[in-house]
């Protein structure tokens, strides 16, 4: 049972660790075309530091860790980190979110190191559309799909496909993605566009609400009426004919803050208690100043205790965080 609790009675047992703020893609909902000023390398947590902090978090009751970024596979030898994390706790629910670019060459090493499951982001199946949304060569769509097939052959399970739906960009592909999920046995997770893009271009008009996504899938591939949730942010909807399921992450239209069980460490070692936090807590500074494990644990417990009630996207006093998604670690 996790010792990490907050004032709202939530128990925190899920940690997202960002391995880097760098990325080789430029998704329009995340980064500007020219990229962002990257963190200097000395500011990035080393694998030793990540393992040190992970040992303390696991000791406090964290049981799920997701590696993310930026693009986590841009870090060298991620398999070394994966193996190290699983040595800390062989039962750890360890996963990764990736844009899929490096999967073809790296997925076998990830699986050999013990990674069990993976989420791959892909927002369009049409090359010219992919180019518009990701600002990279449209031929990469087939490379990413090949990476997903190799992930399956390497034994990763489940494989989930993250798809940010933006009105006027890819909302006409919702049924295509549902079909792909059914055919390839992957769970497509449709994500509402959140105001975490670096350029601050987000508008409510571009958000396709989860209910509309559900209706569009249901019209083509009927979904059962009941839904599952668990501790995942996605509501899971099974196809009526039993051929798999979709997930819908409706962070904007149906926030799930009340059941949020996660915190994040940025690539430069700051603890964030919410994606939308306006304050960060400098874990790396404490670690590098030689703090004891007990001091670090006390700092983590006290910080998590103050986790905010939730985000305020739908309220007039909403303030966008200074850092955008790739720098926070989505
Ligand atoms: N680079 C990796 C990737 O794209 O999978 C991992 C990091 S990325 C920040 C993690 C997830 O956040 C991706 O699935 C991405 O689509 C999603 N994301 C990024 N910006 C978003 C936004 N403004 N709204 C909703 N989801 C977003
Ligand atoms: Fe890179 Fe992921 Fe952001 Fe796209 S969503 S720019 S792949 S970090």
mmCIF file of N, CA and C in Angstrom, residues 129 165-175 208 212 216:
data_model
loop_
_atom_site.group_PDB
_atom_site.id
_atom_site.type_symbol
_atom_site.label_atom_id
_atom_site.label_comp_id
_atom_site.label_asym_id
_atom_site.label_seq_id
_atom_site.Cartn_x
_atom_site.Cartn_y
_atom_site.Cartn_z
ATOM 1 N N UNK A 129 -1.180 13.780 -44.179
ATOM 2 C CA UNK A 129 -1.764 14.272 -42.930
ATOM 3 C C UNK A 129 -0.750 14.194 -41.783
ATOM 4 N N UNK A 165 -6.773 13.636 -30.937
ATOM 5 C CA UNK A 165 -7.732 14.035 -31.969
ATOM 6 C C UNK A 165 -7.917 15.554 -31.950
ATOM 7 N N UNK A 166 -7.716 16.172 -33.121
ATOM 8 C CA UNK A 166 -7.901 17.617 -33.256
ATOM 9 C C UNK A 166 -8.929 17.887 -34.356
ATOM 10 N N UNK A 167 -9.901 18.699 -34.026
ATOM 11 C CA UNK A 167 -10.947 18.989 -35.014
ATOM 12 C C UNK A 167 -10.357 19.701 -36.230
ATOM 13 N N UNK A 168 -10.726 19.199 -37.394
ATOM 14 C CA UNK A 168 -10.238 19.813 -38.632
ATOM 15 C C UNK A 168 -8.890 19.270 -39.065
ATOM 16 N N UNK A 169 -8.292 18.439 -38.250
ATOM 17 C CA UNK A 169 -6.992 17.854 -38.607
ATOM 18 C C UNK A 169 -7.147 16.345 -38.865
ATOM 19 N N UNK A 170 -7.572 15.602 -37.840
ATOM 20 C CA UNK A 170 -7.623 14.143 -37.995
ATOM 21 C C UNK A 170 -8.908 13.531 -37.448
ATOM 22 N N UNK A 171 -9.915 14.366 -37.182
ATOM 23 C CA UNK A 171 -11.137 13.795 -36.595
ATOM 24 C C UNK A 171 -11.894 12.925 -37.590
ATOM 25 N N UNK A 172 -11.574 13.067 -38.896
ATOM 26 C CA UNK A 172 -12.220 12.190 -39.880
ATOM 27 C C UNK A 172 -11.545 10.813 -39.941
ATOM 28 N N UNK A 173 -10.539 10.589 -39.111
ATOM 29 C CA UNK A 173 -9.858 9.283 -39.106
ATOM 30 C C UNK A 173 -10.235 8.432 -37.887
ATOM 31 N N UNK A 174 -11.192 8.909 -37.103
ATOM 32 C CA UNK A 174 -11.532 8.194 -35.863
ATOM 33 C C UNK A 174 -11.933 6.747 -36.162
ATOM 34 N N UNK A 175 -12.810 6.552 -37.144
ATOM 35 C CA UNK A 175 -13.258 5.176 -37.457
ATOM 36 C C UNK A 175 -12.111 4.354 -38.040
ATOM 37 N N UNK A 208 -12.069 17.763 -29.710
ATOM 38 C CA UNK A 208 -13.211 16.901 -30.036
ATOM 39 C C UNK A 208 -13.559 16.162 -28.741
ATOM 40 N N UNK A 212 -18.205 12.718 -28.300
ATOM 41 C CA UNK A 212 -18.326 12.734 -29.766
ATOM 42 C C UNK A 212 -17.451 11.643 -30.388
ATOM 43 N N UNK A 216 -18.795 8.584 -32.704
ATOM 44 C CA UNK A 216 -18.301 8.343 -34.072
ATOM 45 C C UNK A 216 -17.801 6.910 -34.229
#
